[in-house]
C-alpha atoms as a printed R data frame, in Angstrom:
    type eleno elety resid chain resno        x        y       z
1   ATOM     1    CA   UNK     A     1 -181.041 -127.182 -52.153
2   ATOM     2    CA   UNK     A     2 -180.952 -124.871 -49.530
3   ATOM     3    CA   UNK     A     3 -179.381 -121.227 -50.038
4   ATOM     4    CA   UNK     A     4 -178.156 -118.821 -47.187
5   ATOM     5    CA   UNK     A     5 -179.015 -115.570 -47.473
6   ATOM     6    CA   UNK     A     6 -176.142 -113.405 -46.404
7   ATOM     7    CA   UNK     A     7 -177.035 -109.790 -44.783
8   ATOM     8    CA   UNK     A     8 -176.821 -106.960 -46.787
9   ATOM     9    CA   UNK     A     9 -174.480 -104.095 -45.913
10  ATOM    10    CA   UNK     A    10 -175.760 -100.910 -47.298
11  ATOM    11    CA   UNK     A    11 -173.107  -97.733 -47.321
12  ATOM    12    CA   UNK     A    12 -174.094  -94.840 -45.987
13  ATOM    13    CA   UNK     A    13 -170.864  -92.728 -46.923
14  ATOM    14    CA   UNK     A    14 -173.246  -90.717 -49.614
15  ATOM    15    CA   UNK     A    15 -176.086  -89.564 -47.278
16  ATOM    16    CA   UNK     A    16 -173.058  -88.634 -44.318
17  ATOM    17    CA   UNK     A    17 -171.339  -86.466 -47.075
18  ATOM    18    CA   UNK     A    18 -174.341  -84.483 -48.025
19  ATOM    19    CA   UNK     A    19 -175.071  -84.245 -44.132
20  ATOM    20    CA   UNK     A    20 -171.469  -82.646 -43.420
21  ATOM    21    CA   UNK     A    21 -171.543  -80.634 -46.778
22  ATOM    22    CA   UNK     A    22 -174.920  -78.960 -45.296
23  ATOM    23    CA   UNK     A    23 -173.501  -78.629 -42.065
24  ATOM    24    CA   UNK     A    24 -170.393  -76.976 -43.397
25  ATOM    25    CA   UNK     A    25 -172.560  -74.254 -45.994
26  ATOM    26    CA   UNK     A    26 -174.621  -73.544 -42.749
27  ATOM    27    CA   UNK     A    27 -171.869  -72.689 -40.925
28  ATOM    28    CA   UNK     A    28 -169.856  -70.597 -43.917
29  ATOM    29    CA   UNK     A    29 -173.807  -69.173 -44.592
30  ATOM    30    CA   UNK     A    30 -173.500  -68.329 -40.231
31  ATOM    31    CA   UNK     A    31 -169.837  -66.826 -40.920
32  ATOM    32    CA   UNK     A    32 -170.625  -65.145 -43.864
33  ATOM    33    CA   UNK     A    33 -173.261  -63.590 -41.675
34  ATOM    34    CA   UNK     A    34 -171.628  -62.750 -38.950
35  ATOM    35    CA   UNK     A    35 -168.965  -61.071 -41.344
36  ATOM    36    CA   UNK     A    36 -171.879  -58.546 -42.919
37  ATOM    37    CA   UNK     A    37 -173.681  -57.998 -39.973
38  ATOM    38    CA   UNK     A    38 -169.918  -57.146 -38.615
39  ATOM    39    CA   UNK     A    39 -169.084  -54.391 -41.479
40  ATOM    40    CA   UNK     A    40 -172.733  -53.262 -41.154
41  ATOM    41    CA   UNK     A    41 -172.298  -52.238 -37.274
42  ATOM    42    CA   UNK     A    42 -168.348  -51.464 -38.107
43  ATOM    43    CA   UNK     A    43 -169.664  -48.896 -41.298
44  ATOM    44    CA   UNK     A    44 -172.671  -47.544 -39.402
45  ATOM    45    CA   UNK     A    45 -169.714  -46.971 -36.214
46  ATOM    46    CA   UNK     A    46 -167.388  -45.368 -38.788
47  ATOM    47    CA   UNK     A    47 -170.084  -43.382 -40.266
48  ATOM    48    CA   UNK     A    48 -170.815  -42.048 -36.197
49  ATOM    49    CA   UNK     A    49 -167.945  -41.434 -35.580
50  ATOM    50    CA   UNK     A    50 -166.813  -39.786 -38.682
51  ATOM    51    CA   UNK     A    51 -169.779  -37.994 -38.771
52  ATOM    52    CA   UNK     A    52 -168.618  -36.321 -34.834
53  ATOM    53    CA   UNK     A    53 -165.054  -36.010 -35.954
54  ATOM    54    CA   UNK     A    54 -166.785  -34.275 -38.926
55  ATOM    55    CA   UNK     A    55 -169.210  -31.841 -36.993
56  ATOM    56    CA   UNK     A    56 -166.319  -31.302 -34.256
57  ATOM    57    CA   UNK     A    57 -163.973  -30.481 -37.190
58  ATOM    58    CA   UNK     A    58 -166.839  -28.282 -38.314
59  ATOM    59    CA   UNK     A    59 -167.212  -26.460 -34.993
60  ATOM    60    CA   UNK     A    60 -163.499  -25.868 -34.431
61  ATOM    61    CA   UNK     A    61 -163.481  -24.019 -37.781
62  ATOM    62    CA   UNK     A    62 -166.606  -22.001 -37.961
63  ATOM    63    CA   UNK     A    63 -165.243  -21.015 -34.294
64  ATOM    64    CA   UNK     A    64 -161.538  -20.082 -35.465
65  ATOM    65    CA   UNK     A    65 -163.446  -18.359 -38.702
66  ATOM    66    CA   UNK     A    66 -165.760  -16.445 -35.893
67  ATOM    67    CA   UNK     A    67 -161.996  -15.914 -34.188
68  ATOM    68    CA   UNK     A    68 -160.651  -14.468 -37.126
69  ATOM    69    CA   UNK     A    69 -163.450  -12.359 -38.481
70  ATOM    70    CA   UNK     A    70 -163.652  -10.676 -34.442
71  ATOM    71    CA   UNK     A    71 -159.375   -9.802 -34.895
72  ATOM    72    CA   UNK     A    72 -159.976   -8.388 -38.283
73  ATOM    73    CA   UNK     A    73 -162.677   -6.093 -37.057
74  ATOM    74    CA   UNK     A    74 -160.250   -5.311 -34.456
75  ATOM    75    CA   UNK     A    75 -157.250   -4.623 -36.711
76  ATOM    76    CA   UNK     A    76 -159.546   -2.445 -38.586
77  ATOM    77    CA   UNK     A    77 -160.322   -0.378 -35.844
78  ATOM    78    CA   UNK     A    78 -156.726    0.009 -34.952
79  ATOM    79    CA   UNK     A    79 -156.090    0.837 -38.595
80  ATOM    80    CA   UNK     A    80 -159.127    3.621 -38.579
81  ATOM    81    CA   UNK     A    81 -157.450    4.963 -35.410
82  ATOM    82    CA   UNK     A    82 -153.868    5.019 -36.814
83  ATOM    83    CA   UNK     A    83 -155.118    6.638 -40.146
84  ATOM    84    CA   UNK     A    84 -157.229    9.575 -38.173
85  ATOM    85    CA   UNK     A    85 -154.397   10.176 -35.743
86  ATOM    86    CA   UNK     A    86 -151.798   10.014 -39.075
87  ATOM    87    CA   UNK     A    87 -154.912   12.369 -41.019
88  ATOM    88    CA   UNK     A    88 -154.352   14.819 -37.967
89  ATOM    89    CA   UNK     A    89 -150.595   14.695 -38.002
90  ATOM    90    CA   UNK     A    90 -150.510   15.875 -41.696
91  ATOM    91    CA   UNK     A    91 -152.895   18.269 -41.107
92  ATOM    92    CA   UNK     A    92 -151.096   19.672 -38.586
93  ATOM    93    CA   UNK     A    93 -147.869   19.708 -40.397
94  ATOM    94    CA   UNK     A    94 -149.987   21.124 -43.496
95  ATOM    95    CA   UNK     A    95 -150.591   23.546 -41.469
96  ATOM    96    CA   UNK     A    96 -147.133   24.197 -39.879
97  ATOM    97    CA   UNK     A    97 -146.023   24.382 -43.606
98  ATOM    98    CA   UNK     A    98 -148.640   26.598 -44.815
99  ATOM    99    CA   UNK     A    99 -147.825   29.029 -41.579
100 ATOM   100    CA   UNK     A   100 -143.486   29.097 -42.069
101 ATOM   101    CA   UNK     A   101 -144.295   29.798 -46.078
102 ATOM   102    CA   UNK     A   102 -146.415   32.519 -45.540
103 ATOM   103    CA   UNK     A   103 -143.405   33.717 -42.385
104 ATOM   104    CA   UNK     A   104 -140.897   33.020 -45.096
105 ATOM   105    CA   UNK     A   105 -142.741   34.887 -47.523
106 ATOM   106    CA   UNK     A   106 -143.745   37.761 -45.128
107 ATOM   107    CA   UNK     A   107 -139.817   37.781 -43.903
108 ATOM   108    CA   UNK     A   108 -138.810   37.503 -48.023
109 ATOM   109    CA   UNK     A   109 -141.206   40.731 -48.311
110 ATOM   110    CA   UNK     A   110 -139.458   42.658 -45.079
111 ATOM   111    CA   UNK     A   111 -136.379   42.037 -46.159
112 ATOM   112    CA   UNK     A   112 -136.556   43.719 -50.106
113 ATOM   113    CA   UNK     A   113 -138.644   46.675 -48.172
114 ATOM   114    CA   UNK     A   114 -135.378   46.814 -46.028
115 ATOM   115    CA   UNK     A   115 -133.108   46.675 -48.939
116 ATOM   116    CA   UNK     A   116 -135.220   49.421 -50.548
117 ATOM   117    CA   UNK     A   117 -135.008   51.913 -47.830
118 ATOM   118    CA   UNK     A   118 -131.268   50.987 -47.202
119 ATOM   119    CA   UNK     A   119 -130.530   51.907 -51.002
120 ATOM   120    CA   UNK     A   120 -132.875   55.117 -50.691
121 ATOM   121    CA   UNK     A   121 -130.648   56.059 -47.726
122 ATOM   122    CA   UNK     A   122 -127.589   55.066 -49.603
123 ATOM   123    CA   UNK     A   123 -128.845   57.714 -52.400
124 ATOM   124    CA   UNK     A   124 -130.401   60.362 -49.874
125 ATOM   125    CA   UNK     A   125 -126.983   60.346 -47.906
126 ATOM   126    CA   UNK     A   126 -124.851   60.532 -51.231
127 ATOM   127    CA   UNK     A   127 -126.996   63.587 -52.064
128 ATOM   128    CA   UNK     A   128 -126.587   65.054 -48.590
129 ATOM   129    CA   UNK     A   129 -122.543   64.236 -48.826
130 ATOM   130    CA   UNK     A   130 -122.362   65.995 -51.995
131 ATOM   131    CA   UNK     A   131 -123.776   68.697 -50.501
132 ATOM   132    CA   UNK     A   132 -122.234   68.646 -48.277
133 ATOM   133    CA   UNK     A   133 -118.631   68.510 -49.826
134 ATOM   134    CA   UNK     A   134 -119.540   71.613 -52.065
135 ATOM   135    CA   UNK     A   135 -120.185   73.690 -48.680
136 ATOM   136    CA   UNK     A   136 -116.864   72.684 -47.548
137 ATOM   137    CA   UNK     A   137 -117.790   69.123 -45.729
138 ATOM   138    CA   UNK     A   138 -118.459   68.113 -42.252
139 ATOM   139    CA   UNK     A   139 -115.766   68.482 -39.565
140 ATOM   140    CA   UNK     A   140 -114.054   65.477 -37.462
141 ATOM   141    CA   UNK     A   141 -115.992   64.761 -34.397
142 ATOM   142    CA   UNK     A   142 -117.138   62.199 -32.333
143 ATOM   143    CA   UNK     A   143 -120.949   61.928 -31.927
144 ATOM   144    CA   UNK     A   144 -121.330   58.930 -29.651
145 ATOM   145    CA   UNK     A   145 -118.956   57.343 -26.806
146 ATOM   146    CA   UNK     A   146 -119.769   54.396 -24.506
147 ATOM   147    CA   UNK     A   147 -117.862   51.795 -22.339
148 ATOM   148    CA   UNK     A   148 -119.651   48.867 -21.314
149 ATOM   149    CA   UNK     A   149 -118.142   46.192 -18.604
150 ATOM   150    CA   UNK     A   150 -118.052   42.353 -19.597
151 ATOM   151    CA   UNK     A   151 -117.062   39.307 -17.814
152 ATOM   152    CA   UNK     A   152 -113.509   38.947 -16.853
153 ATOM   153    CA   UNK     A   153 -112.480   41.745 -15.975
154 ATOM   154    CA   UNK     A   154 -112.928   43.031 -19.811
155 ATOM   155    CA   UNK     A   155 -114.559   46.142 -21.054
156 ATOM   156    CA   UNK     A   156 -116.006   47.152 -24.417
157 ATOM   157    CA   UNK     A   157 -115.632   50.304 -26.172
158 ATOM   158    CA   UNK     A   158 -117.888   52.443 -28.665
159 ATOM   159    CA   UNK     A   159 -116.881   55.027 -30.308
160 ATOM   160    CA   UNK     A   160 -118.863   56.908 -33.546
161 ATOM   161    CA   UNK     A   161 -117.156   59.024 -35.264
162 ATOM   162    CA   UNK     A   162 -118.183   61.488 -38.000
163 ATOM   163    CA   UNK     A   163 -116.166   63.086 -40.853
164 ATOM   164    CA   UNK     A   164 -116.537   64.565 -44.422
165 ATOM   165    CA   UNK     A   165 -113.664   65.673 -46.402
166 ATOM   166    CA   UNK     A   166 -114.105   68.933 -48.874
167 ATOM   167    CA   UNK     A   167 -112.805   67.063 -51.384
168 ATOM   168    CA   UNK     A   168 -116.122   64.076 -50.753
169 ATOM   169    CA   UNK     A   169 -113.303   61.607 -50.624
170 ATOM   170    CA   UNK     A   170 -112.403   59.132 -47.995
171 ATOM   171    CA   UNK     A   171 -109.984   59.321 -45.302
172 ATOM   172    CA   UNK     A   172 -107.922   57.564 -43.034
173 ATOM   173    CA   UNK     A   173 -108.882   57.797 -39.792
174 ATOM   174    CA   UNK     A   174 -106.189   56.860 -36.772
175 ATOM   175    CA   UNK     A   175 -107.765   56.773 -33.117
176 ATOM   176    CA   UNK     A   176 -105.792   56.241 -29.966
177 ATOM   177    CA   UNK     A   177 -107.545   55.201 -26.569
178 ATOM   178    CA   UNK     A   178 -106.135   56.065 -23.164
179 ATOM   179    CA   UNK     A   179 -107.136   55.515 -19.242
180 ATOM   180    CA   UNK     A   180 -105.681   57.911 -16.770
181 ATOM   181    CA   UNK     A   181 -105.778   57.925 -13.023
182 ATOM   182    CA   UNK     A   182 -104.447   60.469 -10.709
183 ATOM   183    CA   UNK     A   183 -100.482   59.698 -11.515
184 ATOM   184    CA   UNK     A   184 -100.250   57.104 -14.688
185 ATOM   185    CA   UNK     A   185 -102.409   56.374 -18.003
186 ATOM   186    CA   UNK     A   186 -102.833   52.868 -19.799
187 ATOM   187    CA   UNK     A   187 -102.687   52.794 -23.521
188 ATOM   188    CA   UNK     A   188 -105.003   50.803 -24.869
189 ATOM   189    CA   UNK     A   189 -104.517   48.882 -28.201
190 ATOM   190    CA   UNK     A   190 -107.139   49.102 -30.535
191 ATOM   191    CA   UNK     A   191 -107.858   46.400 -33.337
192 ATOM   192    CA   UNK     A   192 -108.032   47.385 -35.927
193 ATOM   193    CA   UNK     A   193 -105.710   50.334 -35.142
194 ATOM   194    CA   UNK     A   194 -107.391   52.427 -38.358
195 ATOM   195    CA   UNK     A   195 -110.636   53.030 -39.841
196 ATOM   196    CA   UNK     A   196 -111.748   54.556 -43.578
197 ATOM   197    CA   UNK     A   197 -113.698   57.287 -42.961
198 ATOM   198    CA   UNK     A   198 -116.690   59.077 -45.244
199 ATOM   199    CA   UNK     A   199 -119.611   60.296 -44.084
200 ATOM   200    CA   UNK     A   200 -119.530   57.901 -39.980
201 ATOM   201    CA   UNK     A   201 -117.060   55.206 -38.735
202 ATOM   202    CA   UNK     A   202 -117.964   52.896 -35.914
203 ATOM   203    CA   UNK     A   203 -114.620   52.166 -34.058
204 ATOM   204    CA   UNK     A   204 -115.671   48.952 -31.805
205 ATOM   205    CA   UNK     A   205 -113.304   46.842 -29.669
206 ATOM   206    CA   UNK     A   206 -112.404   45.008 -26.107
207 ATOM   207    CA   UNK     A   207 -109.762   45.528 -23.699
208 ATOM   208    CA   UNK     A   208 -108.471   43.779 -20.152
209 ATOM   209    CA   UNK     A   209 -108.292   46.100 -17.540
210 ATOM   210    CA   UNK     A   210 -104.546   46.027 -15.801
211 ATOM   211    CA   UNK     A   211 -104.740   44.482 -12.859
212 ATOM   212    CA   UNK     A   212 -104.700   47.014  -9.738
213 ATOM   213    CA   UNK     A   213 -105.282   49.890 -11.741
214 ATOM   214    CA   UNK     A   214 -108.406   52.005 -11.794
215 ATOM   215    CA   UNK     A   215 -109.243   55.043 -14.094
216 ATOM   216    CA   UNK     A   216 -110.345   58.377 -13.162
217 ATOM   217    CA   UNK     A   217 -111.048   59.346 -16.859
218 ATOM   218    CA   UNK     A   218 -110.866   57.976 -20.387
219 ATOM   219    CA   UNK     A   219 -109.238   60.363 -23.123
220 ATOM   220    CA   UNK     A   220 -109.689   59.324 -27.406
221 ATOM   221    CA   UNK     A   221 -107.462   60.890 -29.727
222 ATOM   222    CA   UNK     A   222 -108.764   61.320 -33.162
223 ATOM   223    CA   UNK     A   223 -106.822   61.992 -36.690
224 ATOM   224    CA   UNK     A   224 -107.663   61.678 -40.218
225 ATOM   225    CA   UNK     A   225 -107.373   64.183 -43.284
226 ATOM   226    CA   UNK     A   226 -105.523   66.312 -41.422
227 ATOM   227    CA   UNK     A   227 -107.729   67.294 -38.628
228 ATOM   228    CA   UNK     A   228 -107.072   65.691 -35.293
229 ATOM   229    CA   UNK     A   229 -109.944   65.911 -31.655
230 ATOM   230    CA   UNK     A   230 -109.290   64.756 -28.328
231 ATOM   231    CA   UNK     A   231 -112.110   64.277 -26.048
232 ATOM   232    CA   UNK     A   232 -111.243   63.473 -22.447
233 ATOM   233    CA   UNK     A   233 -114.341   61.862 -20.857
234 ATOM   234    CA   UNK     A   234 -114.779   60.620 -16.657
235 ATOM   235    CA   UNK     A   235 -114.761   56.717 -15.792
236 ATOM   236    CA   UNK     A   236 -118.577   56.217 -16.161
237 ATOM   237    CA   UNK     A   237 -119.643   52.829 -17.332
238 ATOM   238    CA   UNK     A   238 -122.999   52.469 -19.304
239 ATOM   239    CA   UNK     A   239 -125.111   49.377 -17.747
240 ATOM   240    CA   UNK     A   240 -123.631   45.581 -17.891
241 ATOM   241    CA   UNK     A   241 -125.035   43.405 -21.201
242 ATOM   242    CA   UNK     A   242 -128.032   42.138 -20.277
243 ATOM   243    CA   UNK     A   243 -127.958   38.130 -19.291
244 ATOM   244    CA   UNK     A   244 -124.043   38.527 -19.322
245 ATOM   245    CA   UNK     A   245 -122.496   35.053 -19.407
246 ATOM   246    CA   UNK     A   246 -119.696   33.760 -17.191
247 ATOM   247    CA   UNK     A   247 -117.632   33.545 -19.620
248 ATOM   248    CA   UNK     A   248 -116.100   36.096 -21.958
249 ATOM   249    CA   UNK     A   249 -115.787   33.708 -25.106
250 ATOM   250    CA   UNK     A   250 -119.384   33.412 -24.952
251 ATOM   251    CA   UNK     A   251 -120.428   36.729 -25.759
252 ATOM   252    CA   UNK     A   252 -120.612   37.293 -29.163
253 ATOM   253    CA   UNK     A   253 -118.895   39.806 -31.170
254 ATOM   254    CA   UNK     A   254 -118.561   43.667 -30.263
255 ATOM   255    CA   UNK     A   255 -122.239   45.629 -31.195
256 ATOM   256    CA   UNK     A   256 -122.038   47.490 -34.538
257 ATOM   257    CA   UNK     A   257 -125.257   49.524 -33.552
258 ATOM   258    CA   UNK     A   258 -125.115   53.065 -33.933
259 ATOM   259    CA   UNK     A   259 -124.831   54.321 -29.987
260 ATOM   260    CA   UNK     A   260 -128.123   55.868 -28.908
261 ATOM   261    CA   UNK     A   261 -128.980   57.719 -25.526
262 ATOM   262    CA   UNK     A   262 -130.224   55.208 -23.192
């Protein structure tokens, strides 16, 4: 009996699987490489760069610092300037202060001095009145006269005028002012129009000359306690007030200073 021997077929689906399963772990082992040797080169690029942007960030703000530090010093030299110029302003004004107090308290001084010798007058002339009055008192004259020219075409009169009753009381004292030329006289109003009178009066005032009309002589009537003077006197002027304005409302009021020989 004869037998046929058929051919074998052996499977190799086992040895091909193992052959693609290697393949495929060499290739994920290849990836898997190629993925860490990617973050490797991307970390040690980060790390580059970050270190730069760090070191430039660095720079930029020891540089503003360096900035800043230079425009302090700056402002603190302006500041040392502004306090020595404000140190020399208060000493000045310390100064100025220390100066007008020891004015004020020099002028303070002069003043009760003044108001001293004006009460020692006051009681030296009472004495001498009362004296005075017991000898029989001190006539009615007039111990001063002046006319003075202003702007305008105004004049200013001064008259003092001394008196002492017998009785040491005060009188009433009525003047009268009048300009003359060669065929008319001007009356001139006087304000006030009366005066108390013990011991000297000061009769002050202003008048407008007329126009057209110029004196030859000036005559003052005088009457109080029954006694009565009339002086006549020529047209003489004393000198114009010095700096004279323009204007007549800018001169100040009439001078209450005792007239003097100038």
């Amino acid at each position: 009996m004869s037998y046929i021997t058929m051919p074998q077929v052996v499977s190799n689906k086992p040895s091909s699987r193992i052959a693609q399963l290697g393949y495929s772990v060499n290739i994920l082992l290849l990836f898997a490489l190629a993925v860490v040797l990617t973050a490797v080169i991307t970390m040690v690029f980060a790390h580059k760069f970050g270190y730069y942007r760090g070191y430039q960030a660095a720079q930029s703000q020891a540089k503003i610092k360096a900035q800043g530090i230079e425009m302090t010093e700056d402002d603190i030299e302006a500041l040392q300037l502004k306090a020595q110029i404000a140190q020399k302003e208060l000493d000045a004004a310390i100064q100025e202060r220390d100066i007008s107090l020891r004015n004020l308290t020099d002028q303070r001084q002069a003043q009760q001095d003044l108001e001293v010798k004006n009460l020692q007058l006051e009681q030296l002339n009472k004495v001498y009145a009362e004296a005075l009055a017991k000898e029989g008192g001190m006539p009615l004259q007039i111990i001063g006269a002046m006319i003075q020219p202003l702007p305008e075409h105004a004049f200013e009169y001064r008259f003092d005028v001394a008196m002492l009753a017998s009785d040491g009381k005060e009188k009433r004292l009525n003047p009268t002012l009048t300009l003359l030329d060669e065929t008319s006289l001007v009356s001139v109003p006087l304000d006030p129009s009366s005066y108390d009178i013990k011991g000297v009066s000061h009769i002050r005032g202003r008048f407008k000359m007329p126009e057209g009309f110029v004196p030859k002589q000036v005559k003052l009537n005088l009457s109080a306690g029954g006694e009565s003077v009339e002086q006549l006197y020529n047209w003489r002027l004393s000198a114009p007030i010095k700096d004279m304005p323009l204007s007549l409302a800018e001169i100040p009021e009439p001078d209450q200073r005792p007239i003097t020989d100038e």
